[in-house]
Tab-separated table of C-alpha atoms in Angstrom:
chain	number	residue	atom	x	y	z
A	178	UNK	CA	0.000	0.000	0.000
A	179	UNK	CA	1.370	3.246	-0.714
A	180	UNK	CA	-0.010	6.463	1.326
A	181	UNK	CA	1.464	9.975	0.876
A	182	UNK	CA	3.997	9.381	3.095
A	183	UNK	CA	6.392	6.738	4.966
A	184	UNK	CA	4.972	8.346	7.962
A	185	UNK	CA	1.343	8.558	7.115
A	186	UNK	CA	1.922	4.648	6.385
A	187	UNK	CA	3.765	3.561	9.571
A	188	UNK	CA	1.060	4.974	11.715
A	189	UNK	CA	-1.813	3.121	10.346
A	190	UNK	CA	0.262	-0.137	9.973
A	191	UNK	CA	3.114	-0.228	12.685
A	192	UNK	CA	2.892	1.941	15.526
A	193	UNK	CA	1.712	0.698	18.399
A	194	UNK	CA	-1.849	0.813	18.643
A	195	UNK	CA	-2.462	3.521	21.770
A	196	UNK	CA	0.633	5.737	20.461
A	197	UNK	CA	-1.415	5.464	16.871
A	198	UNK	CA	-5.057	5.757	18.091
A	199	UNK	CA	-4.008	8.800	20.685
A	200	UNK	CA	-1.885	10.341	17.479
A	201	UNK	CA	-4.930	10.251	15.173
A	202	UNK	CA	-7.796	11.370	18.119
A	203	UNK	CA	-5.882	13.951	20.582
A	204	UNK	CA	-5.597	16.253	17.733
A	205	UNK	CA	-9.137	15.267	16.475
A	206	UNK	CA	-10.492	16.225	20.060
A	207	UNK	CA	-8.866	19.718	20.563
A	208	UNK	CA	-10.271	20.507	17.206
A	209	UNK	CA	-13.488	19.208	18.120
A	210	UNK	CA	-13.633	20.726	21.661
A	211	UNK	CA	-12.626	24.082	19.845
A	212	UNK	CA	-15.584	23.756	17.762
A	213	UNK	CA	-18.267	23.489	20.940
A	214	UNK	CA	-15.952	26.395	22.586
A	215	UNK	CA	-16.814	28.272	19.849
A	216	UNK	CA	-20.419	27.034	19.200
A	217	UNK	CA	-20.189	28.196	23.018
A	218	UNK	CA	-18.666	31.678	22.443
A	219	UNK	CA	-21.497	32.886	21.224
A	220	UNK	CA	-23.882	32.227	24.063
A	221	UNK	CA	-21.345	32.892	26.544
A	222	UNK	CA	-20.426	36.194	24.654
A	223	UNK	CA	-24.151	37.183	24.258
A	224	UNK	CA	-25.150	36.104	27.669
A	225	UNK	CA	-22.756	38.799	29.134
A	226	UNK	CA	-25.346	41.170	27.616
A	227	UNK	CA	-27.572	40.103	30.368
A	228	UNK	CA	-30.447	39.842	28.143
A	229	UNK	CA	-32.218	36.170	28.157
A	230	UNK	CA	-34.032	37.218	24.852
A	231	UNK	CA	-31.040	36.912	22.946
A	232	UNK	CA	-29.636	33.763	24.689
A	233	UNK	CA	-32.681	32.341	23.601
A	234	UNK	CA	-32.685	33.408	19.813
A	235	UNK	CA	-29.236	31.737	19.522
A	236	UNK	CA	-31.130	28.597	21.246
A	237	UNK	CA	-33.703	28.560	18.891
A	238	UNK	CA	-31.652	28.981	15.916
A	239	UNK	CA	-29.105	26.113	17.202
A	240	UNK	CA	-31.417	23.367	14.900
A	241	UNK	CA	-30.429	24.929	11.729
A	242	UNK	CA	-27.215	25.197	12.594
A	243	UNK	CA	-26.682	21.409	13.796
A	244	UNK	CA	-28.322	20.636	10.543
A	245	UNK	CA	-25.383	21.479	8.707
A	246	UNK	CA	-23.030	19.506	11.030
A	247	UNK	CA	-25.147	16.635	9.563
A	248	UNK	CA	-24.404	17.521	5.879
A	249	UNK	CA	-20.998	17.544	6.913
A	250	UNK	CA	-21.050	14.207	8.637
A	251	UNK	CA	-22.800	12.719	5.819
A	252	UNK	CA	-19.915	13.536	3.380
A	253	UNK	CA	-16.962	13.470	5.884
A	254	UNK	CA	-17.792	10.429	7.373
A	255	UNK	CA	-18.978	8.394	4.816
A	256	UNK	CA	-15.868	9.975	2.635
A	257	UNK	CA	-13.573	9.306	5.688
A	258	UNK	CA	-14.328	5.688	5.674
A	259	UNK	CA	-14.831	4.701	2.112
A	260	UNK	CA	-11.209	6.542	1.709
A	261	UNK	CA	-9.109	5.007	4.250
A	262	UNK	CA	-10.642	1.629	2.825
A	263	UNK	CA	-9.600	2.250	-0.929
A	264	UNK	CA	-6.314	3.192	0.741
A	265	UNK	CA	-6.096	0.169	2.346
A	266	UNK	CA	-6.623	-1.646	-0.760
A	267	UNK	CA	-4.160	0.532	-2.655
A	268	UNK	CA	-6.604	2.722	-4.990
A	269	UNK	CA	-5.201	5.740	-4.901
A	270	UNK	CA	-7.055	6.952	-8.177
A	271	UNK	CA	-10.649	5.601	-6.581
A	272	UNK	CA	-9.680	7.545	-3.599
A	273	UNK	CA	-9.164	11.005	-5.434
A	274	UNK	CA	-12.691	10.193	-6.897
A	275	UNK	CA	-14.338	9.643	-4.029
A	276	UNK	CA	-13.213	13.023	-2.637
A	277	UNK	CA	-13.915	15.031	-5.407
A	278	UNK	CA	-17.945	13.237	-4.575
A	279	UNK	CA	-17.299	14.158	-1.247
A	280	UNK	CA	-16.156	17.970	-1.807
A	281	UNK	CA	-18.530	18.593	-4.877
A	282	UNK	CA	-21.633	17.575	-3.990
A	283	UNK	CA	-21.501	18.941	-0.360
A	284	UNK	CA	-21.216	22.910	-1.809
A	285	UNK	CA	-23.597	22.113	-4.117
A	286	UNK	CA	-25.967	20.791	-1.078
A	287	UNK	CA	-24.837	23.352	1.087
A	288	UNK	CA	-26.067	25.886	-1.063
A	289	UNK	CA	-29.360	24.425	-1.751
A	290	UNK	CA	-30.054	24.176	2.101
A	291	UNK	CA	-28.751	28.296	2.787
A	292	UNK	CA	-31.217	29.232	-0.225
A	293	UNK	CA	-33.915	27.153	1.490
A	294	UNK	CA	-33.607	28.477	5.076
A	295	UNK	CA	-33.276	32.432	3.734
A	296	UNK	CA	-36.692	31.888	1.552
A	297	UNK	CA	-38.275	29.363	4.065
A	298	UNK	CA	-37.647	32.013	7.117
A	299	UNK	CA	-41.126	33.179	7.613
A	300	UNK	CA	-42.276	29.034	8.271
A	301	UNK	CA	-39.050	27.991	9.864
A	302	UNK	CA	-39.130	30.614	12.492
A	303	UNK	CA	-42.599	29.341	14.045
A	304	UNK	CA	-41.101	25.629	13.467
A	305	UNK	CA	-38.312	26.533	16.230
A	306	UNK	CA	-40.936	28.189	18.750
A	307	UNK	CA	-39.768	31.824	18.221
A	308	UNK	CA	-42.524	34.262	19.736
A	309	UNK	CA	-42.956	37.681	19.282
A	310	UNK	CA	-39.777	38.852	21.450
A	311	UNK	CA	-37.262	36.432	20.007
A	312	UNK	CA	-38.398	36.238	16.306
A	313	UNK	CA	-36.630	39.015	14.915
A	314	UNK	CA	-33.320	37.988	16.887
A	315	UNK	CA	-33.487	33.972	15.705
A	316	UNK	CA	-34.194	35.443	12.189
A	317	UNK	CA	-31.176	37.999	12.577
A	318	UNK	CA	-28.559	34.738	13.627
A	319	UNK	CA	-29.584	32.244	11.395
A	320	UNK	CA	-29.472	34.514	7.731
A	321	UNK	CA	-26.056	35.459	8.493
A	322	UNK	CA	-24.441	31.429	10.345
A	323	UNK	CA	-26.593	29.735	7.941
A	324	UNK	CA	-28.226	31.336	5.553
A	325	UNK	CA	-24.831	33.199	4.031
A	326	UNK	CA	-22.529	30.978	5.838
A	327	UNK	CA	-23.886	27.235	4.834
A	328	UNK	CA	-21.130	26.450	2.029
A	329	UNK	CA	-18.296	26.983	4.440
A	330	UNK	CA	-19.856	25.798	7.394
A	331	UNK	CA	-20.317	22.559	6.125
A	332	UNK	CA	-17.356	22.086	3.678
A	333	UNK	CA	-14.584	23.070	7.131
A	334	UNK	CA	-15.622	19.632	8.515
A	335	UNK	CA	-16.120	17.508	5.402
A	336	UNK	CA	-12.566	18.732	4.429
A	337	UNK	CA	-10.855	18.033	8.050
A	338	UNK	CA	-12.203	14.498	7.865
A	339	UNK	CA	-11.171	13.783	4.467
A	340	UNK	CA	-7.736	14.888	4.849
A	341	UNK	CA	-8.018	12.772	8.223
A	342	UNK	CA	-8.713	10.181	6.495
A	343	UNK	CA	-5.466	9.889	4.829
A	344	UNK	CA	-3.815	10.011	8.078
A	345	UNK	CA	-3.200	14.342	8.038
A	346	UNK	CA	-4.751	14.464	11.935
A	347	UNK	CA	-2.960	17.732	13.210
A	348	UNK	CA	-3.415	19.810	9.662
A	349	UNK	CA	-7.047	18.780	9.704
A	350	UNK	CA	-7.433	19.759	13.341
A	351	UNK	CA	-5.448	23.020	13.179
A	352	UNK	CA	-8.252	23.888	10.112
A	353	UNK	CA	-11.401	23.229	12.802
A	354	UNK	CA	-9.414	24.801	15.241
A	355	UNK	CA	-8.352	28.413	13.234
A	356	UNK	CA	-12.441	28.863	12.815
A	357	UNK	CA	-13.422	28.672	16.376
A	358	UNK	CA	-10.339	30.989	17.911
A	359	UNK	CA	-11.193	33.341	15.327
A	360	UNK	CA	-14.328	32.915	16.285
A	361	UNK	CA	-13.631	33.897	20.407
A	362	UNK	CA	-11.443	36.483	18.763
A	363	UNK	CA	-13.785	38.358	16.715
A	364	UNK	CA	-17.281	37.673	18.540
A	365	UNK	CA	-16.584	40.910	21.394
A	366	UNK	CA	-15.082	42.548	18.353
A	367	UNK	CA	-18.979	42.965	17.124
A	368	UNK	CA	-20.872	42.232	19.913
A	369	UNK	CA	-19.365	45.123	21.812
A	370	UNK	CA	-17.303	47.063	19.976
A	371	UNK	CA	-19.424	47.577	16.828
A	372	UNK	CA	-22.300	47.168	19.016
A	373	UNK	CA	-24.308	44.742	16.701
A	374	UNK	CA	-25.247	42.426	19.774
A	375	UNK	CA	-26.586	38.664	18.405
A	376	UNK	CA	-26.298	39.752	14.963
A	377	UNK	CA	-22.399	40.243	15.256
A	378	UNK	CA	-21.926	37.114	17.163
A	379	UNK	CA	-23.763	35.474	13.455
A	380	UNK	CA	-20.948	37.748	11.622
A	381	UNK	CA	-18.084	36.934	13.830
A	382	UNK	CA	-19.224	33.195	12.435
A	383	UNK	CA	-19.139	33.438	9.065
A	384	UNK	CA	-16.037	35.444	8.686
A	385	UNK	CA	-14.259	32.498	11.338
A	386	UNK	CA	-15.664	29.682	9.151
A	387	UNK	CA	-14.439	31.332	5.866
A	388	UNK	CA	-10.844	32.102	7.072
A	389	UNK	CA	-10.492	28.463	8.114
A	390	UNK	CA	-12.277	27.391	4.511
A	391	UNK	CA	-9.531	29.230	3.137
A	392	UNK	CA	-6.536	27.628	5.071
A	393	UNK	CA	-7.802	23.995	4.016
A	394	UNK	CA	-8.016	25.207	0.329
A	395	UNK	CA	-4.406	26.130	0.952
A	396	UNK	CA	-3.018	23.110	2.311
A	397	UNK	CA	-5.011	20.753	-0.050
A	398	UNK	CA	-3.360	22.669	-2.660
A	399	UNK	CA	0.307	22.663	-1.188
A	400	UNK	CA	-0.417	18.399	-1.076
A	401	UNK	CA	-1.674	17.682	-4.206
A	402	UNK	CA	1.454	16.384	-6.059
A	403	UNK	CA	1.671	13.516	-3.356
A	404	UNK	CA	-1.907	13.583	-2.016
A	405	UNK	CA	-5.454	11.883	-2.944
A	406	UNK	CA	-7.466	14.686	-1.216
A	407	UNK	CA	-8.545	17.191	-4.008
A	408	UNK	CA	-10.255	19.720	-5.199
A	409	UNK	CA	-9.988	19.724	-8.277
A	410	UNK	CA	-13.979	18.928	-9.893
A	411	UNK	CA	-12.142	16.737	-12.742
A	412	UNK	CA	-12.224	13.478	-10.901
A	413	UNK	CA	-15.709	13.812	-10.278
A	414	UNK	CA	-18.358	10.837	-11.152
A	415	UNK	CA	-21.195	9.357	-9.687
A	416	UNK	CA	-20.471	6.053	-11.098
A	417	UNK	CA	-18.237	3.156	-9.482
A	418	UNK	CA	-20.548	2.878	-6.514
A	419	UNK	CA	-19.463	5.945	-4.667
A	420	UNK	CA	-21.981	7.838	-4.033
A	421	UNK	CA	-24.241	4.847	-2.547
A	422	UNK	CA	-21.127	3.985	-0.636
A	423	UNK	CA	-20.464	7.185	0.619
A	424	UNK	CA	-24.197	8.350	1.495
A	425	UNK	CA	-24.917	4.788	3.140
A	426	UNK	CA	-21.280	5.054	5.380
A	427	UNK	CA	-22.030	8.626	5.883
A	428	UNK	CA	-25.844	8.453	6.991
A	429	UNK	CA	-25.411	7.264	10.655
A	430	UNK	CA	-23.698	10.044	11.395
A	431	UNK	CA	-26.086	12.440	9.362
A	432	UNK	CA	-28.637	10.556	11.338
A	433	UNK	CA	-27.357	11.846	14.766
A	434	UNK	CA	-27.180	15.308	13.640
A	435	UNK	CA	-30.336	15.139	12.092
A	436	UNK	CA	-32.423	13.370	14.684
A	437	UNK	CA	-30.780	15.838	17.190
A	438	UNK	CA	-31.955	19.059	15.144
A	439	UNK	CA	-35.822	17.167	15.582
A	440	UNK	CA	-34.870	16.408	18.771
A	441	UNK	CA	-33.705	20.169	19.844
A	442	UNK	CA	-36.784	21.846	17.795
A	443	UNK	CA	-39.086	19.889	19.970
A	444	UNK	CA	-37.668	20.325	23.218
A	445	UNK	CA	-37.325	24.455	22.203
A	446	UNK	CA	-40.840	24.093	21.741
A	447	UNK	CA	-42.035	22.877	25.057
A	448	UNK	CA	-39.524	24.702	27.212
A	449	UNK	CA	-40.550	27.698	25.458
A	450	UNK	CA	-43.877	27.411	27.033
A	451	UNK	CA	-42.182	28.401	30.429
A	452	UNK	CA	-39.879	31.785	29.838
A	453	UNK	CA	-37.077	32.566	28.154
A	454	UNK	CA	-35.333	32.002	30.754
A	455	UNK	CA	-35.932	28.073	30.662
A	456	UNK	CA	-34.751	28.311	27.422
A	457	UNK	CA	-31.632	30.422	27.581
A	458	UNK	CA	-30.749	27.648	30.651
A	459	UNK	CA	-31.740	25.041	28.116
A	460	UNK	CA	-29.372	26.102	26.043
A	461	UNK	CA	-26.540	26.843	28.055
A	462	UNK	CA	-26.957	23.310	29.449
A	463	UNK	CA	-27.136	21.350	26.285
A	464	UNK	CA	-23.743	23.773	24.929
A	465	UNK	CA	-21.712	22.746	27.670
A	466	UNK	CA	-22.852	19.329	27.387
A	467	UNK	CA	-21.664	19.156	23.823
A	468	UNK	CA	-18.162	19.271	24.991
A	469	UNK	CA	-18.649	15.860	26.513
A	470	UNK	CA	-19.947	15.038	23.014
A	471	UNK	CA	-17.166	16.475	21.540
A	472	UNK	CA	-14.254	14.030	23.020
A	473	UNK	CA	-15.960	10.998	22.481
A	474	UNK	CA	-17.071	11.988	19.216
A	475	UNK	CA	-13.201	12.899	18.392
A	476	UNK	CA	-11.856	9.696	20.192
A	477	UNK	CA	-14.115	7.205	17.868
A	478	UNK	CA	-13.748	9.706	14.932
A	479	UNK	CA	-9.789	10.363	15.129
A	480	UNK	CA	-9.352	6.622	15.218
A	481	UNK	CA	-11.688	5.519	12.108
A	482	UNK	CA	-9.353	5.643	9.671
A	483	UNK	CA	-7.384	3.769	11.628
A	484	UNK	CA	-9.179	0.776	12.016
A	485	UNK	CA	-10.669	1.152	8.120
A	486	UNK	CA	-7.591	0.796	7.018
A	487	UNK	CA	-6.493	-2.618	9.223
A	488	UNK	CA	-9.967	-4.164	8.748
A	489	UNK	CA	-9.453	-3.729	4.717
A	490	UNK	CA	-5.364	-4.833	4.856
A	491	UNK	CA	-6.651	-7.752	6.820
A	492	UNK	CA	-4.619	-7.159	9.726
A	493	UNK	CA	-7.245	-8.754	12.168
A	494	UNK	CA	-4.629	-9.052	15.201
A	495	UNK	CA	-4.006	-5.074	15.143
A	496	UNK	CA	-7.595	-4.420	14.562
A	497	UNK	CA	-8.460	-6.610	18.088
A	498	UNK	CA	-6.633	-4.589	19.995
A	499	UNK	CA	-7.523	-1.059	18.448
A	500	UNK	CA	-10.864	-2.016	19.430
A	501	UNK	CA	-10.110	-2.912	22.910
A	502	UNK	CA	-7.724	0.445	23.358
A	503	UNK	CA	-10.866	2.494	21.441
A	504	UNK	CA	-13.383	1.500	23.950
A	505	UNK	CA	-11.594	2.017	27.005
A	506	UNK	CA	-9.947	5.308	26.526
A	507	UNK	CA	-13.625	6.632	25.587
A	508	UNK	CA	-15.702	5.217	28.193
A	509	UNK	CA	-13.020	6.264	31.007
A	510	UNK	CA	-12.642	9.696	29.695
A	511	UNK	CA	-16.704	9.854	29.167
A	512	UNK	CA	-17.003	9.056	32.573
A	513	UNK	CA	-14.817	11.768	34.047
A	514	UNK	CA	-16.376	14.146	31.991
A	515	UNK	CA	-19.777	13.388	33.661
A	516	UNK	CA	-18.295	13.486	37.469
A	517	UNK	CA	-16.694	16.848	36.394
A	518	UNK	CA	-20.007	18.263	35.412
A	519	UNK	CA	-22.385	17.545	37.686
A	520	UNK	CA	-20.061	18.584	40.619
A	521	UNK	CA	-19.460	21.977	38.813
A	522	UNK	CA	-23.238	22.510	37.068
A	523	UNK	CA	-23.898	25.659	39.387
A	524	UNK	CA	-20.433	27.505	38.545
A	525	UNK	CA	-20.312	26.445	34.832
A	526	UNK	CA	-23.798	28.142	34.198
A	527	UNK	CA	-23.048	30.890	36.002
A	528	UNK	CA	-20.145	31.678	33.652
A	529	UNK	CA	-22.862	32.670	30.788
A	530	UNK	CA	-24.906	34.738	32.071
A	531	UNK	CA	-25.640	36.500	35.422
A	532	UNK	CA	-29.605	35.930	35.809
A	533	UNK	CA	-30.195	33.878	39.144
A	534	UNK	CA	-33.428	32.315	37.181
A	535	UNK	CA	-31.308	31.139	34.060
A	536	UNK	CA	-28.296	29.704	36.344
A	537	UNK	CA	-31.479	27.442	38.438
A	538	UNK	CA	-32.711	26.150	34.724
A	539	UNK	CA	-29.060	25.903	33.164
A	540	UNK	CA	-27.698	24.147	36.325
A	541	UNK	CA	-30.661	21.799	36.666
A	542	UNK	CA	-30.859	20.979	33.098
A	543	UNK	CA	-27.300	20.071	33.611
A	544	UNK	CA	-27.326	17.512	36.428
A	545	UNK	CA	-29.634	15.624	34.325
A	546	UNK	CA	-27.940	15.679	31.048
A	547	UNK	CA	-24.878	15.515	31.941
A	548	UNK	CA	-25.281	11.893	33.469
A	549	UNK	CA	-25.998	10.469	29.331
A	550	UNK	CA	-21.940	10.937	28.753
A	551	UNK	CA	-21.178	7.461	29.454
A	552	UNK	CA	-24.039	5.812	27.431
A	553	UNK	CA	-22.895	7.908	24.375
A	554	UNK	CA	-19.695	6.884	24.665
A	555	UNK	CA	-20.777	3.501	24.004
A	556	UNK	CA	-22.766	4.050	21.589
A	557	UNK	CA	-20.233	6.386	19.413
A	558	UNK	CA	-18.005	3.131	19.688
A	559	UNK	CA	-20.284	0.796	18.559
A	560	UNK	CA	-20.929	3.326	15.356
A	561	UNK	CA	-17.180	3.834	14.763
A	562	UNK	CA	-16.839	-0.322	14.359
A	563	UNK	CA	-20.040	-0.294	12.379
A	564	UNK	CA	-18.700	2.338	9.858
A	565	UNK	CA	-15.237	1.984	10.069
A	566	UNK	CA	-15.991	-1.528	8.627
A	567	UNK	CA	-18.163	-0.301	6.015
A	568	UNK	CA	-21.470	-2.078	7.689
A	569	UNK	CA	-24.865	0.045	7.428
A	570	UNK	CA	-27.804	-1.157	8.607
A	571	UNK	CA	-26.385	-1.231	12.496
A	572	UNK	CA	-25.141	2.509	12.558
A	573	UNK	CA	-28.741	3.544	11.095
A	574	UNK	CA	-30.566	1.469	13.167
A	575	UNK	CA	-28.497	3.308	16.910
A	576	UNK	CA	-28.547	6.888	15.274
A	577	UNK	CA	-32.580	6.600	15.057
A	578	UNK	CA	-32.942	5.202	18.524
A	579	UNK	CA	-30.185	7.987	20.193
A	580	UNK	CA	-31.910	11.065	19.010
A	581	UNK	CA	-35.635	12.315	17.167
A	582	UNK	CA	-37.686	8.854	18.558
A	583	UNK	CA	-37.213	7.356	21.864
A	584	UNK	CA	-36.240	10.844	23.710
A	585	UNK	CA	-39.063	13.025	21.663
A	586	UNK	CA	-41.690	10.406	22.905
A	587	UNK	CA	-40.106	10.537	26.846
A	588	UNK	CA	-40.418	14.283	26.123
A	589	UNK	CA	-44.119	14.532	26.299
A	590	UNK	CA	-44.539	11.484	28.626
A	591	UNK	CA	-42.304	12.742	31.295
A	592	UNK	CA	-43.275	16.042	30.922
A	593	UNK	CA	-46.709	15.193	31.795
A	594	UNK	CA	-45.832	13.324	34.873
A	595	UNK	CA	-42.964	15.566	35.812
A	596	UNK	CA	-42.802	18.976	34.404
A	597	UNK	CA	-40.616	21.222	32.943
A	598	UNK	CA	-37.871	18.591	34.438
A	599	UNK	CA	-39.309	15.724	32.900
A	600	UNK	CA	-38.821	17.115	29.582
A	601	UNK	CA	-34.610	17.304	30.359
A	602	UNK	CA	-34.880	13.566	32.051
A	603	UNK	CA	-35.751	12.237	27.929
A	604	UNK	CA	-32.137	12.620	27.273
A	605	UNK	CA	-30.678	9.911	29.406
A	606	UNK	CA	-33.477	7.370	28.700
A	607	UNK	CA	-32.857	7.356	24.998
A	608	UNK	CA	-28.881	7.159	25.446
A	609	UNK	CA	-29.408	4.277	28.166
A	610	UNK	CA	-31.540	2.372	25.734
A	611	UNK	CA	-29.523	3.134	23.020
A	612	UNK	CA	-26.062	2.051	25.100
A	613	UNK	CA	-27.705	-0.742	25.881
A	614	UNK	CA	-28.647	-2.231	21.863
A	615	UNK	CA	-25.223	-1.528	20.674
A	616	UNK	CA	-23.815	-3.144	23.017
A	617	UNK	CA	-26.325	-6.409	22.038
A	618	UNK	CA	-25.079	-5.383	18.557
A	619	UNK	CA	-21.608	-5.022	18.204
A	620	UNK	CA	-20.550	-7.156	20.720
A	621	UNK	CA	-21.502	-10.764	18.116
A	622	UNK	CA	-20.052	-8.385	15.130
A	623	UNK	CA	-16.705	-7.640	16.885
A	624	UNK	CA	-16.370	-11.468	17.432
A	625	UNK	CA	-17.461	-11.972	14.324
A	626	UNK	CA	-15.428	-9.503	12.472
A	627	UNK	CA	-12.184	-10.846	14.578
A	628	UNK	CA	-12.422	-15.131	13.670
């Protein structure tokens, strides 16, 4: 097999595994953490306003924005995986093809979904439970981070995971990571300085995501003599099974973003029956619990490629123990994660916004949520195995059951019996019993997979 470098080669094939795995997913985490932080600046920037209104436009307006982390997912994942396979195989030329899919098609479905939101706005903003007081605001966020801003919001990750893929892990981290610093960096710039409140936070965005946009075009470019990872439209086709293979890797993980978007629009809708300030704490909770998200999603992502690559070079011995190293490291740090926020719910909330009624919702929400970090973790491994071996029906069947099904039907029933904290308490039941089928899945597969 020949990658683009000696180096690139030695770390899928030779180094040990927990050297290779923390290699590929430490930078894949701090680029992913970086992300939330900056998904986060902007309530934490806005909430020093001291205006719950506004914290709750960016709430309301986080749907569409998650919807375009599934776009990306769909492409970078299922690109990821179908990649590190073909390079596994040695098809270097299929590779380049598959990316050019990848690239292509997401701006041209990026653009579609901006043009949508922009003209859809006056039956979207309903949709997310915007009232009369937070309308204007949602409306304000969402034309600038997603109407103007789809095409590089979606192509930063697609690119960082496809140049992953090839075994690039600090490159395509330092590209995630660029957007959300500049992101910190320019949000007081014009939500203070120029005075434009929520709507600069939605600038400060789009200018962030471009600039990083820009630094993957560069490096793709500076790597193309030795690289498959293009973007060049030339090797373009929808022919040799690629875009099926792609789409069908790529949909679990469009699925969680997805079902999570239905997910967050119904739970916006029911909180906002209380106040704005149940939402703004809503908000804040489900931010901060992202980060959790965020390291076990760059644990099982970072290491993908990694185990694509063995399962498809046959190496069944190395692929054993990446498995074993994968599911350990993630469930132990998952689990510290959890400890570390529910003892600190009270001060974390606090650091958003100083309103004693959204610190009691934000907290609260918190203790709750923040005890589903362990069950994700599982269930993120499970998916990685699923996907990294190029199986589909498994990854679709746990991304329904995590998010948009079980937890909006626990929603309404636990509301009724137990109010407005009922409604937070839907989280953890539909990662338990989601924990609980991949493990009754993947458990036979990995034995399976390993003979």
């Amino acid at each position: 097999v020949v990658n683009a470098s000696e180096k690139e080669e030695a770390l899928f094939r030779s180094v040990p595994v927990t050297k290779a795995i923390l290699t590929l997913a430490l930078p894949t985490i701090i680029s992913q953490v970086i992300t939330i932080l900056y998904n986060m600046a902007d309530t934490f920037f806005i909430g020093q306003l001291g205006d719950p209104r506004q914290v709750a436009a960016a709430t309301l307006a986080m749907p569409l924005f998650m919807l375009m982390t599934a776009l990306s997912n769909l492409f970078g994942v299922g690109g990821a995986s179908l990649i590190s396979r073909q390079l596994g195989r040695g098809e270097r030329a299929k590779a380049s093809r598959t990316c050019a899919f990848c690239v292509w098609t997401g701006i041209a479905v990026a653009l579609l979904y901006g043009v949508l939101v922009l003209v859809l706005r006056p039956v979207l903003l309903p949709m997310l439970g915007a009232g009369e007081d937070t309308g204007e605001l949602t409306a304000s966020y969402f034309f600038w981070t997603v109407g103007l801003g789809a095409v590089p919001t979606v192509l930063n990750p697609t690119l960082a995971h496809l140049v992953r893929a090839e075994g690039h892990a600090r490159p395509a981290s330092f590209g995630v990571a660029l957007g959300g610093i500049l992101n910190i960096i320019l949000d007081p710039i014009f939500i203070y300085g120029l005075r434009l409140e929520i709507t600069g936070a939605a600038i400060a965005t789009l200018l962030s995501n471009t600039m990083a946009l820009l630094y993957f075009f560069w490096f793709i470019r500076r790597q193309r003599a030795q690289s498959v990872i293009t973007l060049s439209p030339k090797p373009y086709t929808l022919g040799q099974g690629i875009p099926a293979e792609v789409i069908g890797t790529g949909l679990p993980s469009f699925l969680i973003s997805m079902m999570a978007t239905v997910s967050n629009t119904v739970l916006n809708r029911i909180i906002a029956g209380y106040s704005n300030e149940a939402v703004a704490g809503m908000g804040i909770a489900k931010k901060v619990n992202l980060l959790a998200f965020a390291v076990t999603q760059g644990i099982t992502q970072g290491t993908l490629p990694l185990l694509g690559y063995n399962f498809t070079a046959g190496n069944r011995k190395r692929m054993a123990e990446i498995i074993r190293v994968l599911f350990t490291l993630n469930l132990a740090v998952a689990l510290v994660i959890a400890l570390l926020l529910y003892t600190n719910a009270s001060v974390i909330t606090k650091l958003f916004i100083n309103d004693s009624a959204t610190v009691e919702y934000g907290s609260r929400f918190l203790h709750i949520i923040g005890c589903a970090c362990p069950m994700t973790a599982v269930t993120f491994f499970a998916l990685t195995v699923f996907q990294a071996t190029g199986r589909k029906i498994q990854p679709i069947l746990l991304s329904v059951l995590r998010k948009g099904t079980i937890d909006v039907s626990a929603m309404f029933l636990f509301h009724s019996l137990l109010g407005i904290n009922g409604v937070a308490w839907a989280t953890p039941t539909a990662e338990a019993i989601s924990a609980l089928t991949a493990l009754i899945l993947v458990i036979p597969y990995i034995r399976k997979l390993l003979r």
